[in-house]
C-alpha cells in the first residue's frame, strides 16, 4: 500500500511501452522533469519481457530561513546539520528583509516544488507578500511554515507549531 502512495505503478514491455499504469497523463501534460527513482521487477514468465515498474520522483523543497528570528538564533546550526544530509532541500538563509526577494528568485530558478519558510510571523508575511505581489514562480508552490520565530502565531494557525528541529526533520523526511 505504501508503494502505491509514493510511486506510479506500470507494466511495460520489452520496448519500454506502457501497457497499463496507475497514472495516465492528460493530453498535453508535461512529464515531471525531476530525476525519477525507478524500481523494476520482471513479471513471470520472464521470457515475455514484461516488467513491473514502480516510479517515484524526488520532491524539491526550497527553504528560506531568517537567521535573526527567535528560534533560529538558538537552533540554526542544528537546522543546518539536518539540511546538510538532504540535498533535495535548497536552503537560502536571509538576515534582512531585503534578502527575501533575491532568495525567492534563486528558488524559482531551481524550480522548487514546495516553498518552506523558517522564521517568525514577520518573515512569513514578507515571503508571502513577495510570492503574491511579485510572482517569482511560474506557478505558486505549496507553502510550509516552520516555527522558527518567537511567537509563531502564523505557523500555529496553519499547523506548523511545535519544536523547530522536529519540524525541519519532518520536512526533510518528506523530500
PDB file of C-alpha atoms in Angstrom:
ATOM      1  CA  UNK A   1       0.000   0.000   0.000  1.00  0.00           C
ATOM      2  CA  UNK A   2       2.810   2.486   0.806  1.00  0.00           C
ATOM      3  CA  UNK A   3       4.410   1.919  -2.616  1.00  0.00           C
ATOM      4  CA  UNK A   4       1.201   2.833  -4.425  1.00  0.00           C
ATOM      5  CA  UNK A   5       1.007   6.131  -2.478  1.00  0.00           C
ATOM      6  CA  UNK A   6       4.552   7.167  -3.344  1.00  0.00           C
ATOM      7  CA  UNK A   7       5.019   5.715  -6.840  1.00  0.00           C
ATOM      8  CA  UNK A   8       3.219   5.279 -10.096  1.00  0.00           C
ATOM      9  CA  UNK A   9       2.974   1.613 -10.982  1.00  0.00           C
ATOM     10  CA  UNK A  10       3.046   0.384 -14.570  1.00  0.00           C
ATOM     11  CA  UNK A  11       3.566  -2.694 -16.704  1.00  0.00           C
ATOM     12  CA  UNK A  12       5.983  -2.119 -19.590  1.00  0.00           C
ATOM     13  CA  UNK A  13       7.005  -4.343 -22.474  1.00  0.00           C
ATOM     14  CA  UNK A  14      10.466  -5.028 -23.887  1.00  0.00           C
ATOM     15  CA  UNK A  15      10.228  -1.811 -25.971  1.00  0.00           C
ATOM     16  CA  UNK A  16       9.524   0.280 -22.848  1.00  0.00           C
ATOM     17  CA  UNK A  17       5.904   0.897 -23.938  1.00  0.00           C
ATOM     18  CA  UNK A  18       3.486   1.320 -21.050  1.00  0.00           C
ATOM     19  CA  UNK A  19       0.775  -1.344 -21.298  1.00  0.00           C
ATOM     20  CA  UNK A  20      -1.012  -0.493 -18.036  1.00  0.00           C
ATOM     21  CA  UNK A  21      -0.451   2.145 -15.386  1.00  0.00           C
ATOM     22  CA  UNK A  22      -1.905   3.611 -12.196  1.00  0.00           C
ATOM     23  CA  UNK A  23      -1.229   7.081 -13.656  1.00  0.00           C
ATOM     24  CA  UNK A  24      -2.495   8.217 -17.031  1.00  0.00           C
ATOM     25  CA  UNK A  25      -1.084  11.512 -18.282  1.00  0.00           C
ATOM     26  CA  UNK A  26      -3.616  14.005 -19.574  1.00  0.00           C
ATOM     27  CA  UNK A  27      -3.253  15.063 -23.227  1.00  0.00           C
ATOM     28  CA  UNK A  28      -0.532  17.703 -23.450  1.00  0.00           C
ATOM     29  CA  UNK A  29       0.598  17.117 -19.853  1.00  0.00           C
ATOM     30  CA  UNK A  30       4.332  17.622 -19.349  1.00  0.00           C
ATOM     31  CA  UNK A  31       6.422  14.885 -17.836  1.00  0.00           C
ATOM     32  CA  UNK A  32       7.940  15.548 -14.420  1.00  0.00           C
ATOM     33  CA  UNK A  33      11.469  16.826 -15.056  1.00  0.00           C
ATOM     34  CA  UNK A  34      12.961  15.685 -11.745  1.00  0.00           C
ATOM     35  CA  UNK A  35      15.087  12.578 -11.931  1.00  0.00           C
ATOM     36  CA  UNK A  36      12.928   9.578 -11.101  1.00  0.00           C
ATOM     37  CA  UNK A  37      13.502   6.802  -8.642  1.00  0.00           C
ATOM     38  CA  UNK A  38      12.765   3.592 -10.569  1.00  0.00           C
ATOM     39  CA  UNK A  39      12.298   0.027  -9.368  1.00  0.00           C
ATOM     40  CA  UNK A  40      11.703  -2.739 -11.907  1.00  0.00           C
ATOM     41  CA  UNK A  41      10.870  -6.406 -11.475  1.00  0.00           C
ATOM     42  CA  UNK A  42      10.338  -8.985 -14.244  1.00  0.00           C
ATOM     43  CA  UNK A  43       6.841 -10.436 -14.424  1.00  0.00           C
ATOM     44  CA  UNK A  44       6.562 -14.213 -14.669  1.00  0.00           C
ATOM     45  CA  UNK A  45       7.158 -15.879 -17.011  1.00  0.00           C
ATOM     46  CA  UNK A  46      10.293 -13.818 -17.585  1.00  0.00           C
ATOM     47  CA  UNK A  47      10.522 -14.837 -21.255  1.00  0.00           C
ATOM     48  CA  UNK A  48       7.685 -12.455 -22.184  1.00  0.00           C
ATOM     49  CA  UNK A  49       9.852  -9.389 -21.428  1.00  0.00           C
ATOM     50  CA  UNK A  50       7.246  -7.673 -19.259  1.00  0.00           C
ATOM     51  CA  UNK A  51       8.359  -5.589 -16.302  1.00  0.00           C
ATOM     52  CA  UNK A  52       6.525  -4.205 -13.307  1.00  0.00           C
ATOM     53  CA  UNK A  53       7.871  -0.675 -12.846  1.00  0.00           C
ATOM     54  CA  UNK A  54       7.421   1.498  -9.756  1.00  0.00           C
ATOM     55  CA  UNK A  55       8.484   5.065 -10.402  1.00  0.00           C
ATOM     56  CA  UNK A  56       8.663   7.955  -7.959  1.00  0.00           C
ATOM     57  CA  UNK A  57      10.052  11.446  -8.074  1.00  0.00           C
ATOM     58  CA  UNK A  58      12.021  13.352  -5.514  1.00  0.00           C
ATOM     59  CA  UNK A  59      10.356  16.476  -4.222  1.00  0.00           C
ATOM     60  CA  UNK A  60      12.405  19.646  -4.480  1.00  0.00           C
ATOM     61  CA  UNK A  61      11.899  21.886  -1.457  1.00  0.00           C
ATOM     62  CA  UNK A  62      13.070  25.475  -1.186  1.00  0.00           C
ATOM     63  CA  UNK A  63      13.656  26.727   2.351  1.00  0.00           C
ATOM     64  CA  UNK A  64      14.090  30.376   3.288  1.00  0.00           C
ATOM     65  CA  UNK A  65      15.426  30.877   6.814  1.00  0.00           C
ATOM     66  CA  UNK A  66      15.607  34.149   8.681  1.00  0.00           C
ATOM     67  CA  UNK A  67      18.874  33.810  10.597  1.00  0.00           C
ATOM     68  CA  UNK A  68      17.786  36.546  13.046  1.00  0.00           C
ATOM     69  CA  UNK A  69      14.409  35.111  14.042  1.00  0.00           C
ATOM     70  CA  UNK A  70      13.688  33.852  17.548  1.00  0.00           C
ATOM     71  CA  UNK A  71      14.327  30.099  17.451  1.00  0.00           C
ATOM     72  CA  UNK A  72      16.821  30.322  14.589  1.00  0.00           C
ATOM     73  CA  UNK A  73      19.201  32.377  16.713  1.00  0.00           C
ATOM     74  CA  UNK A  74      19.478  29.395  19.057  1.00  0.00           C
ATOM     75  CA  UNK A  75      18.982  26.443  16.711  1.00  0.00           C
ATOM     76  CA  UNK A  76      20.188  27.351  13.208  1.00  0.00           C
ATOM     77  CA  UNK A  77      23.347  25.238  13.499  1.00  0.00           C
ATOM     78  CA  UNK A  78      21.187  22.170  14.276  1.00  0.00           C
ATOM     79  CA  UNK A  79      18.868  23.060  11.382  1.00  0.00           C
ATOM     80  CA  UNK A  80      21.881  23.305   9.051  1.00  0.00           C
ATOM     81  CA  UNK A  81      23.183  19.921  10.243  1.00  0.00           C
ATOM     82  CA  UNK A  82      19.872  18.299   9.271  1.00  0.00           C
ATOM     83  CA  UNK A  83      19.748  20.123   5.921  1.00  0.00           C
ATOM     84  CA  UNK A  84      23.300  19.033   5.050  1.00  0.00           C
ATOM     85  CA  UNK A  85      22.009  15.438   4.873  1.00  0.00           C
ATOM     86  CA  UNK A  86      19.141  16.315   2.487  1.00  0.00           C
ATOM     87  CA  UNK A  87      20.258  17.649  -0.920  1.00  0.00           C
ATOM     88  CA  UNK A  88      16.637  17.920  -2.157  1.00  0.00           C
ATOM     89  CA  UNK A  89      16.141  20.831   0.242  1.00  0.00           C
ATOM     90  CA  UNK A  90      17.592  24.051  -1.207  1.00  0.00           C
ATOM     91  CA  UNK A  91      18.342  26.323   1.752  1.00  0.00           C
ATOM     92  CA  UNK A  92      18.672  30.077   1.323  1.00  0.00           C
ATOM     93  CA  UNK A  93      19.443  31.880   4.603  1.00  0.00           C
ATOM     94  CA  UNK A  94      18.439  35.534   4.876  1.00  0.00           C
ATOM     95  CA  UNK A  95      19.388  38.099   7.500  1.00  0.00           C
ATOM     96  CA  UNK A  96      17.393  41.120   6.336  1.00  0.00           C
ATOM     97  CA  UNK A  97      14.019  41.747   4.699  1.00  0.00           C
ATOM     98  CA  UNK A  98      15.768  42.964   1.546  1.00  0.00           C
ATOM     99  CA  UNK A  99      17.242  39.456   1.130  1.00  0.00           C
ATOM    100  CA  UNK A 100      13.825  37.826   0.645  1.00  0.00           C
ATOM    101  CA  UNK A 101      13.180  38.766  -2.993  1.00  0.00           C
ATOM    102  CA  UNK A 102      16.607  37.555  -4.231  1.00  0.00           C
ATOM    103  CA  UNK A 103      16.131  34.355  -2.180  1.00  0.00           C
ATOM    104  CA  UNK A 104      12.771  33.714  -3.867  1.00  0.00           C
ATOM    105  CA  UNK A 105      14.312  34.399  -7.281  1.00  0.00           C
ATOM    106  CA  UNK A 106      17.027  31.827  -6.507  1.00  0.00           C
ATOM    107  CA  UNK A 107      14.438  29.212  -5.520  1.00  0.00           C
ATOM    108  CA  UNK A 108      12.351  29.984  -8.621  1.00  0.00           C
ATOM    109  CA  UNK A 109      15.439  29.330 -10.787  1.00  0.00           C
ATOM    110  CA  UNK A 110      15.799  25.958  -9.042  1.00  0.00           C
ATOM    111  CA  UNK A 111      12.171  25.129  -9.976  1.00  0.00           C
ATOM    112  CA  UNK A 112      11.216  24.029  -6.466  1.00  0.00           C
ATOM    113  CA  UNK A 113       8.022  22.078  -5.833  1.00  0.00           C
ATOM    114  CA  UNK A 114       7.397  23.301  -2.261  1.00  0.00           C
ATOM    115  CA  UNK A 115       8.339  26.553  -0.511  1.00  0.00           C
ATOM    116  CA  UNK A 116       9.149  26.338   3.206  1.00  0.00           C
ATOM    117  CA  UNK A 117       9.541  29.376   5.454  1.00  0.00           C
ATOM    118  CA  UNK A 118      11.687  29.110   8.569  1.00  0.00           C
ATOM    119  CA  UNK A 119      11.191  32.302  10.530  1.00  0.00           C
ATOM    120  CA  UNK A 120       8.639  34.180  12.536  1.00  0.00           C
ATOM    121  CA  UNK A 121       5.423  35.934  11.668  1.00  0.00           C
ATOM    122  CA  UNK A 122       7.239  38.880  10.076  1.00  0.00           C
ATOM    123  CA  UNK A 123       9.358  36.634   7.877  1.00  0.00           C
ATOM    124  CA  UNK A 124       6.296  34.667   6.808  1.00  0.00           C
ATOM    125  CA  UNK A 125       4.412  37.868   5.933  1.00  0.00           C
ATOM    126  CA  UNK A 126       7.376  39.218   3.952  1.00  0.00           C
ATOM    127  CA  UNK A 127       7.882  35.986   1.972  1.00  0.00           C
ATOM    128  CA  UNK A 128       4.180  35.510   1.228  1.00  0.00           C
ATOM    129  CA  UNK A 129       3.861  39.177   0.245  1.00  0.00           C
ATOM    130  CA  UNK A 130       6.599  38.762  -2.355  1.00  0.00           C
ATOM    131  CA  UNK A 131       5.159  35.469  -3.605  1.00  0.00           C
ATOM    132  CA  UNK A 132       1.731  37.049  -4.105  1.00  0.00           C
ATOM    133  CA  UNK A 133       2.795  40.511  -5.316  1.00  0.00           C
ATOM    134  CA  UNK A 134       5.897  39.737  -7.394  1.00  0.00           C
ATOM    135  CA  UNK A 135       5.015  36.233  -8.667  1.00  0.00           C
ATOM    136  CA  UNK A 136       8.593  34.877  -8.869  1.00  0.00           C
ATOM    137  CA  UNK A 137       7.305  31.351  -9.583  1.00  0.00           C
ATOM    138  CA  UNK A 138       5.534  30.338 -12.814  1.00  0.00           C
ATOM    139  CA  UNK A 139       3.028  28.508 -10.575  1.00  0.00           C
ATOM    140  CA  UNK A 140       2.649  29.310  -6.882  1.00  0.00           C
ATOM    141  CA  UNK A 141       4.143  26.436  -4.887  1.00  0.00           C
ATOM    142  CA  UNK A 142       2.508  24.960  -1.795  1.00  0.00           C
ATOM    143  CA  UNK A 143       3.873  26.664   1.330  1.00  0.00           C
ATOM    144  CA  UNK A 144       5.060  25.096   4.595  1.00  0.00           C
ATOM    145  CA  UNK A 145       5.519  27.404   7.588  1.00  0.00           C
ATOM    146  CA  UNK A 146       8.031  26.224  10.199  1.00  0.00           C
ATOM    147  CA  UNK A 147       8.089  27.527  13.797  1.00  0.00           C
ATOM    148  CA  UNK A 148      11.371  29.427  13.530  1.00  0.00           C
ATOM    149  CA  UNK A 149      10.257  32.658  15.183  1.00  0.00           C
ATOM    150  CA  UNK A 150       9.472  33.636  18.738  1.00  0.00           C
ATOM    151  CA  UNK A 151       5.652  33.664  18.902  1.00  0.00           C
ATOM    152  CA  UNK A 152       4.997  31.600  15.723  1.00  0.00           C
ATOM    153  CA  UNK A 153       1.340  32.628  15.533  1.00  0.00           C
ATOM    154  CA  UNK A 154       1.142  32.059  11.771  1.00  0.00           C
ATOM    155  CA  UNK A 155       2.855  28.669  11.992  1.00  0.00           C
ATOM    156  CA  UNK A 156       0.451  27.633  14.750  1.00  0.00           C
ATOM    157  CA  UNK A 157      -2.617  28.618  12.729  1.00  0.00           C
ATOM    158  CA  UNK A 158      -1.550  26.505   9.718  1.00  0.00           C
ATOM    159  CA  UNK A 159      -0.389  23.527  11.783  1.00  0.00           C
ATOM    160  CA  UNK A 160       3.351  24.246  11.888  1.00  0.00           C
ATOM    161  CA  UNK A 161       3.559  24.571  15.652  1.00  0.00           C
ATOM    162  CA  UNK A 162       5.877  22.655  17.962  1.00  0.00           C
ATOM    163  CA  UNK A 163       9.598  22.070  18.016  1.00  0.00           C
ATOM    164  CA  UNK A 164      11.615  23.661  15.176  1.00  0.00           C
ATOM    165  CA  UNK A 165      14.148  20.821  14.956  1.00  0.00           C
ATOM    166  CA  UNK A 166      11.407  18.176  14.758  1.00  0.00           C
ATOM    167  CA  UNK A 167       9.577  20.235  12.106  1.00  0.00           C
ATOM    168  CA  UNK A 168      12.722  20.565   9.974  1.00  0.00           C
ATOM    169  CA  UNK A 169      13.369  16.820  10.253  1.00  0.00           C
ATOM    170  CA  UNK A 170       9.764  16.042   9.180  1.00  0.00           C
ATOM    171  CA  UNK A 171      10.127  18.435   6.242  1.00  0.00           C
ATOM    172  CA  UNK A 172      13.365  16.748   5.141  1.00  0.00           C
ATOM    173  CA  UNK A 173      11.877  13.270   5.537  1.00  0.00           C
ATOM    174  CA  UNK A 174       9.100  14.361   3.199  1.00  0.00           C
ATOM    175  CA  UNK A 175      11.602  15.187   0.459  1.00  0.00           C
TER     176      UNK A 175
END
